[in-house]
Amino acid sequence: KAMVRSLPRAAAQQALLAAREADDFEDVAARCLACQSCTSVCPTCFCLTVEDEPSLDGQSSTRVRRRDSCFSPDFSYMHGGNVRGSRAARYRHFMRHTLATWSSQWGRDGCVGCGRGATWCPAGSDFVAEATRHIEAAQPGGET
């Protein structure tokens, strides 16, 4: 009852899957600081990285899992380069994964609607408003 905003999931999924180019996310990427506040407070974000920490004597190392974020520039680094080099590409991945591909992968929505991402965003990015903009642009006569 306390949640006053909603997002039509099927429409968001269609619109975000249709927005294949990172250029469609340039507006929000220009404001986004890539500070990872949204993913650090998100109850469904679970990305991590694995690092090897050498011992002080240099004779051994320990493999450690650390929390990571899809907004980290190194998150999608693979041999030879970064597959999501721009902030717009990383934001596109975050939105598409959370609202469009998560349900087919895990059988439930990736966003629980808590609003924490927008609340903690120092740049004032609003996940629901951004998804709504994509839905409206995908409608006949909408902006492209």
mmCIF file of C-alpha atoms in Angstrom:
data_model
loop_
_atom_site.group_PDB
_atom_site.id
_atom_site.type_symbol
_atom_site.label_atom_id
_atom_site.label_comp_id
_atom_site.label_asym_id
_atom_site.label_seq_id
_atom_site.Cartn_x
_atom_site.Cartn_y
_atom_site.Cartn_z
ATOM 1 C CA LYS A 1 0.000 0.000 0.000
ATOM 2 C CA ALA A 2 2.921 2.343 0.624
ATOM 3 C CA MET A 3 4.221 1.981 -2.928
ATOM 4 C CA VAL A 4 2.668 4.741 -5.005
ATOM 5 C CA ARG A 5 4.551 4.284 -8.272
ATOM 6 C CA SER A 6 4.441 1.378 -10.668
ATOM 7 C CA LEU A 7 6.127 0.247 -13.828
ATOM 8 C CA PRO A 8 4.404 -1.896 -16.459
ATOM 9 C CA ARG A 9 6.923 -4.737 -16.572
ATOM 10 C CA ALA A 10 5.994 -6.171 -19.993
ATOM 11 C CA ALA A 11 6.202 -2.737 -21.625
ATOM 12 C CA ALA A 12 9.507 -1.997 -19.884
ATOM 13 C CA GLN A 13 10.913 -5.326 -20.998
ATOM 14 C CA GLN A 14 9.931 -4.724 -24.636
ATOM 15 C CA ALA A 15 11.196 -1.140 -24.687
ATOM 16 C CA LEU A 16 14.532 -1.944 -23.064
ATOM 17 C CA LEU A 17 15.194 -4.943 -25.280
ATOM 18 C CA ALA A 18 14.462 -2.760 -28.301
ATOM 19 C CA ALA A 19 16.936 -0.120 -27.071
ATOM 20 C CA ARG A 20 20.011 -2.006 -28.205
ATOM 21 C CA GLU A 21 22.400 0.890 -28.608
ATOM 22 C CA ALA A 22 24.144 2.627 -25.743
ATOM 23 C CA ASP A 23 23.246 5.931 -27.444
ATOM 24 C CA ASP A 24 19.699 5.455 -26.143
ATOM 25 C CA PHE A 25 21.134 5.821 -22.632
ATOM 26 C CA GLU A 26 23.393 8.836 -23.182
ATOM 27 C CA ASP A 27 21.046 11.269 -21.351
ATOM 28 C CA VAL A 28 21.114 9.359 -18.100
ATOM 29 C CA ALA A 29 24.792 8.464 -18.525
ATOM 30 C CA ALA A 30 25.629 12.173 -18.728
ATOM 31 C CA ARG A 31 24.155 12.621 -15.228
ATOM 32 C CA CYS A 32 25.288 9.287 -13.771
ATOM 33 C CA LEU A 33 28.441 9.440 -11.664
ATOM 34 C CA ALA A 34 28.979 5.663 -11.893
ATOM 35 C CA CYS A 35 29.488 5.801 -8.123
ATOM 36 C CA GLN A 36 27.755 2.419 -7.677
ATOM 37 C CA SER A 37 25.504 3.697 -4.881
ATOM 38 C CA CYS A 38 22.416 2.253 -6.587
ATOM 39 C CA THR A 39 23.854 -1.235 -6.932
ATOM 40 C CA SER A 40 25.331 -1.217 -3.435
ATOM 41 C CA VAL A 41 21.906 -0.632 -1.851
ATOM 42 C CA CYS A 42 19.936 -2.802 -4.281
ATOM 43 C CA PRO A 43 18.606 -5.922 -2.524
ATOM 44 C CA THR A 44 18.847 -7.988 -5.720
ATOM 45 C CA CYS A 45 22.308 -6.983 -6.983
ATOM 46 C CA PHE A 46 24.773 -9.784 -6.385
ATOM 47 C CA CYS A 47 27.728 -9.170 -8.707
ATOM 48 C CA LEU A 48 31.189 -9.941 -7.438
ATOM 49 C CA THR A 49 34.765 -10.219 -8.554
ATOM 50 C CA VAL A 50 37.467 -12.658 -7.569
ATOM 51 C CA GLU A 51 40.939 -11.399 -6.708
ATOM 52 C CA ASP A 52 44.124 -13.024 -5.532
ATOM 53 C CA GLU A 53 45.744 -11.387 -2.504
ATOM 54 C CA PRO A 54 49.433 -12.245 -2.152
ATOM 55 C CA SER A 55 50.821 -12.842 1.291
ATOM 56 C CA LEU A 56 53.369 -10.409 2.704
ATOM 57 C CA ASP A 57 56.163 -12.940 2.325
ATOM 58 C CA GLY A 58 55.279 -13.522 -1.347
ATOM 59 C CA GLN A 59 55.097 -17.305 -0.873
ATOM 60 C CA SER A 60 51.353 -17.774 -1.120
ATOM 61 C CA SER A 61 48.121 -16.057 -2.015
ATOM 62 C CA THR A 62 44.502 -16.183 -1.016
ATOM 63 C CA ARG A 63 41.618 -16.041 -3.470
ATOM 64 C CA VAL A 64 38.995 -13.556 -2.226
ATOM 65 C CA ARG A 65 35.510 -12.762 -3.492
ATOM 66 C CA ARG A 66 34.600 -9.079 -3.319
ATOM 67 C CA ARG A 67 31.399 -7.231 -4.086
ATOM 68 C CA ASP A 68 31.465 -5.545 -7.497
ATOM 69 C CA SER A 69 29.088 -3.521 -9.622
ATOM 70 C CA CYS A 70 28.176 -3.464 -13.296
ATOM 71 C CA PHE A 71 28.920 0.283 -13.099
ATOM 72 C CA SER A 72 32.584 -0.404 -12.408
ATOM 73 C CA PRO A 73 34.628 0.282 -15.559
ATOM 74 C CA ASP A 74 36.553 -2.962 -15.052
ATOM 75 C CA PHE A 75 33.482 -5.129 -14.412
ATOM 76 C CA SER A 76 33.103 -6.279 -18.027
ATOM 77 C CA TYR A 77 36.810 -6.407 -18.842
ATOM 78 C CA MET A 78 37.774 -9.493 -20.802
ATOM 79 C CA HIS A 79 40.972 -10.474 -22.510
ATOM 80 C CA GLY A 80 41.841 -7.638 -24.852
ATOM 81 C CA GLY A 81 39.458 -4.984 -23.596
ATOM 82 C CA ASN A 82 36.255 -3.872 -21.949
ATOM 83 C CA VAL A 83 33.010 -4.953 -23.604
ATOM 84 C CA ARG A 84 31.109 -2.087 -21.931
ATOM 85 C CA GLY A 85 33.578 0.769 -22.133
ATOM 86 C CA SER A 86 31.149 3.675 -21.826
ATOM 87 C CA ARG A 87 29.007 4.682 -18.871
ATOM 88 C CA ALA A 88 25.973 4.595 -21.197
ATOM 89 C CA ALA A 89 26.716 0.970 -22.095
ATOM 90 C CA ARG A 90 27.034 0.054 -18.424
ATOM 91 C CA TYR A 91 23.740 1.810 -17.554
ATOM 92 C CA ARG A 92 22.032 0.040 -20.481
ATOM 93 C CA HIS A 93 23.287 -3.296 -19.169
ATOM 94 C CA PHE A 94 22.078 -2.508 -15.639
ATOM 95 C CA MET A 95 18.574 -1.541 -16.796
ATOM 96 C CA ARG A 96 18.201 -4.313 -19.361
ATOM 97 C CA HIS A 97 19.420 -6.959 -16.948
ATOM 98 C CA THR A 98 17.255 -5.805 -14.061
ATOM 99 C CA LEU A 99 14.040 -5.133 -15.986
ATOM 100 C CA ALA A 100 14.252 -7.200 -19.165
ATOM 101 C CA THR A 101 16.461 -10.295 -19.009
ATOM 102 C CA TRP A 102 16.455 -11.114 -15.284
ATOM 103 C CA SER A 103 12.976 -12.671 -15.339
ATOM 104 C CA SER A 104 13.872 -15.119 -18.123
ATOM 105 C CA GLN A 105 17.098 -15.996 -16.312
ATOM 106 C CA TRP A 106 15.788 -16.302 -12.747
ATOM 107 C CA GLY A 107 12.001 -16.626 -13.083
ATOM 108 C CA ARG A 108 11.189 -13.407 -11.190
ATOM 109 C CA ASP A 109 11.675 -9.680 -11.508
ATOM 110 C CA GLY A 110 15.074 -8.151 -10.836
ATOM 111 C CA CYS A 111 13.596 -5.009 -9.299
ATOM 112 C CA VAL A 112 11.558 -5.247 -6.121
ATOM 113 C CA GLY A 113 10.400 -1.621 -6.372
ATOM 114 C CA CYS A 114 11.968 -0.460 -3.124
ATOM 115 C CA GLY A 115 13.240 2.856 -4.537
ATOM 116 C CA ARG A 116 16.599 2.602 -2.784
ATOM 117 C CA GLY A 117 18.575 3.223 -5.993
ATOM 118 C CA ALA A 118 16.850 6.553 -6.642
ATOM 119 C CA THR A 119 16.972 7.505 -2.971
ATOM 120 C CA TRP A 120 20.723 6.997 -2.684
ATOM 121 C CA CYS A 121 21.701 8.335 -6.121
ATOM 122 C CA PRO A 122 23.688 11.574 -5.619
ATOM 123 C CA ALA A 123 22.944 12.572 -9.235
ATOM 124 C CA GLY A 124 19.188 12.118 -8.818
ATOM 125 C CA SER A 125 18.824 9.344 -11.415
ATOM 126 C CA ASP A 126 15.474 7.641 -11.182
ATOM 127 C CA PHE A 127 15.276 4.070 -12.447
ATOM 128 C CA VAL A 128 11.483 4.137 -12.867
ATOM 129 C CA ALA A 129 11.500 7.499 -14.668
ATOM 130 C CA GLU A 130 14.228 6.308 -17.032
ATOM 131 C CA ALA A 131 12.379 3.075 -17.837
ATOM 132 C CA THR A 132 9.165 5.060 -18.355
ATOM 133 C CA ARG A 133 10.995 7.324 -20.813
ATOM 134 C CA HIS A 134 12.001 4.260 -22.830
ATOM 135 C CA ILE A 135 8.444 2.899 -22.751
ATOM 136 C CA GLU A 136 7.048 6.213 -24.000
ATOM 137 C CA ALA A 137 9.687 6.433 -26.750
ATOM 138 C CA ALA A 138 8.760 2.947 -27.931
ATOM 139 C CA GLN A 139 5.075 3.877 -28.314
ATOM 140 C CA PRO A 140 3.837 4.840 -31.794
ATOM 141 C CA GLY A 141 4.575 8.545 -32.222
ATOM 142 C CA GLY A 142 7.023 8.502 -29.273
ATOM 143 C CA GLU A 143 10.417 10.138 -29.377
ATOM 144 C CA THR A 144 13.315 8.113 -30.725
#
